[in-house]
Amino acid sequence: QTKVAVENADLGALRYLTNAKVRGAAKQTEITANSGRFIMQGDTIDGTQTIISNQVPSNGGAGSNESTILYGNFADLIVGMWGGLDLQVNPYSLDKSGAVRVTTFQDVDTAVRHPESFAASKNVVTE
């Protein structure tokens, strides 16, 4: 939060984005010893909505038990989608089980409107 605030970018759709390992650790880690208050309460960290996705790396730091957490104004994240949704139906690959395999593809890219709107840590210890 501090890095984003120093850049005068702490406004808009502020959120944390991390994975389930960080959520688990944050819900078990007290803010201060014996306070009964935990880093993550409900779906917030420090009162800020926190989004959980296991697409966020859980082995991004120096050790395999280090996860990534992002913070920023997600209104400054641009998501571009083009082309239609490609749908492939394959009735043959699972024929022995009587099932049909359906695969979808979508072309998507992302960009950041203002880089100062985001901060990341790749070394959150979760175990």
Short mmCIF file of C-alpha atoms in Angstrom, two decimals, residues 13-118:
data_model
loop_
_atom_site.label_atom_id
_atom_site.label_comp_id
_atom_site.label_asym_id
_atom_site.label_seq_id
_atom_site.Cartn_x
_atom_site.Cartn_y
_atom_site.Cartn_z
CA ALA A 13 -10.75 0.21 -7.29
CA LEU A 14 -8.08 -0.72 -4.73
CA ARG A 15 -7.74 -4.45 -4.14
CA TYR A 16 -5.30 -7.12 -3.10
CA LEU A 17 -4.87 -10.13 -5.38
CA THR A 18 -3.21 -13.29 -4.10
CA ASN A 19 -3.62 -17.05 -3.85
CA ALA A 20 -5.21 -19.51 -1.42
CA LYS A 21 -1.90 -20.20 0.37
CA VAL A 22 -1.54 -16.53 1.33
CA ARG A 23 -5.18 -16.41 2.42
CA GLY A 24 -4.64 -19.45 4.65
CA ALA A 25 -1.51 -17.99 6.24
CA ALA A 26 -3.03 -14.50 6.66
CA LYS A 27 -6.11 -15.91 8.41
CA GLN A 28 -3.83 -17.66 10.93
CA THR A 29 -1.29 -14.86 11.49
CA GLU A 30 -2.14 -12.35 14.21
CA ILE A 31 -1.46 -8.67 13.57
CA THR A 32 0.28 -8.53 16.97
CA ALA A 33 0.84 -11.36 19.43
CA ASN A 34 -2.27 -12.37 21.40
CA SER A 35 -4.38 -9.62 19.82
CA GLY A 36 -7.00 -12.00 18.44
CA ARG A 37 -6.93 -9.90 15.25
CA PHE A 38 -5.62 -11.54 12.12
CA ILE A 39 -4.01 -10.08 8.99
CA MET A 40 -6.95 -11.29 6.89
CA GLN A 41 -10.44 -11.08 8.31
CA GLY A 42 -13.33 -12.20 6.14
CA ASP A 43 -12.35 -11.28 2.60
CA THR A 44 -10.24 -8.24 3.49
CA ILE A 45 -6.66 -7.40 4.39
CA ASP A 46 -6.43 -4.16 6.35
CA GLY A 47 -10.01 -3.38 5.33
CA THR A 48 -9.23 -3.76 1.61
CA GLN A 49 -11.09 -6.32 -0.49
CA THR A 50 -8.86 -9.27 -1.32
CA ILE A 51 -9.39 -11.43 -4.38
CA ILE A 52 -8.14 -15.02 -4.32
CA SER A 53 -6.97 -16.84 -7.44
CA ASN A 54 -4.65 -19.80 -7.69
CA GLN A 55 -3.44 -18.30 -10.96
CA VAL A 56 -1.28 -16.08 -8.73
CA PRO A 57 2.11 -17.84 -8.30
CA SER A 58 2.78 -19.76 -5.09
CA ASN A 59 6.46 -20.41 -5.87
CA GLY A 60 7.60 -17.03 -7.14
CA GLY A 61 10.23 -16.10 -4.58
CA ALA A 62 13.54 -17.59 -3.57
CA GLY A 63 11.86 -20.58 -1.92
CA SER A 64 9.10 -22.93 -2.96
CA ASN A 65 6.98 -21.74 -0.02
CA GLU A 66 6.91 -18.11 -1.16
CA SER A 67 3.84 -16.63 -2.82
CA THR A 68 2.96 -13.43 -4.65
CA ILE A 69 0.56 -10.73 -3.51
CA LEU A 70 -0.44 -7.75 -5.66
CA TYR A 71 -2.02 -4.48 -4.55
CA GLY A 72 -3.38 -1.71 -6.67
CA ASN A 73 -6.09 0.14 -8.50
CA PHE A 74 -7.52 -2.55 -10.73
CA ALA A 75 -9.44 0.09 -12.70
CA ASP A 76 -6.01 0.81 -14.22
CA LEU A 77 -5.68 -2.76 -15.48
CA ILE A 78 -6.79 -2.96 -19.11
CA VAL A 79 -8.03 -6.29 -20.46
CA GLY A 80 -8.32 -6.58 -24.22
CA MET A 81 -10.23 -9.40 -25.89
CA TRP A 82 -10.48 -9.90 -29.62
CA GLY A 83 -11.86 -12.45 -31.97
CA GLY A 84 -14.66 -14.73 -31.00
CA LEU A 85 -14.63 -17.53 -28.49
CA ASP A 86 -13.30 -20.61 -30.28
CA LEU A 87 -15.14 -23.77 -29.35
CA GLN A 88 -13.88 -27.20 -30.35
CA VAL A 89 -15.99 -30.30 -29.86
CA ASN A 90 -14.06 -33.57 -29.99
CA PRO A 91 -16.33 -36.63 -29.84
CA TYR A 92 -13.41 -39.03 -30.39
CA SER A 93 -10.79 -38.47 -27.67
CA LEU A 94 -13.03 -39.79 -24.87
CA ASP A 95 -14.98 -42.27 -26.97
CA LYS A 96 -14.23 -45.27 -24.70
CA SER A 97 -15.94 -43.55 -21.78
CA GLY A 98 -18.86 -42.29 -23.85
CA ALA A 99 -17.93 -38.66 -23.22
CA VAL A 100 -17.28 -35.68 -25.47
CA ARG A 101 -14.33 -33.34 -24.95
CA VAL A 102 -15.14 -29.63 -25.35
CA THR A 103 -12.26 -27.13 -25.48
CA THR A 104 -12.51 -23.34 -25.64
CA PHE A 105 -9.96 -20.70 -26.63
CA GLN A 106 -10.08 -16.92 -26.21
CA ASP A 107 -7.46 -14.35 -27.25
CA VAL A 108 -6.86 -11.99 -24.33
CA ASP A 109 -4.11 -9.55 -23.41
CA THR A 110 -3.57 -7.16 -20.51
CA ALA A 111 -1.86 -3.82 -20.04
CA VAL A 112 -1.42 -1.41 -17.14
CA ARG A 113 -2.58 2.17 -17.71
CA HIS A 114 -0.47 3.61 -14.86
CA PRO A 115 2.30 1.33 -13.52
CA GLU A 116 2.48 3.38 -10.32
CA SER A 117 -1.03 2.13 -9.50
CA PHE A 118 0.36 -1.33 -8.64
#
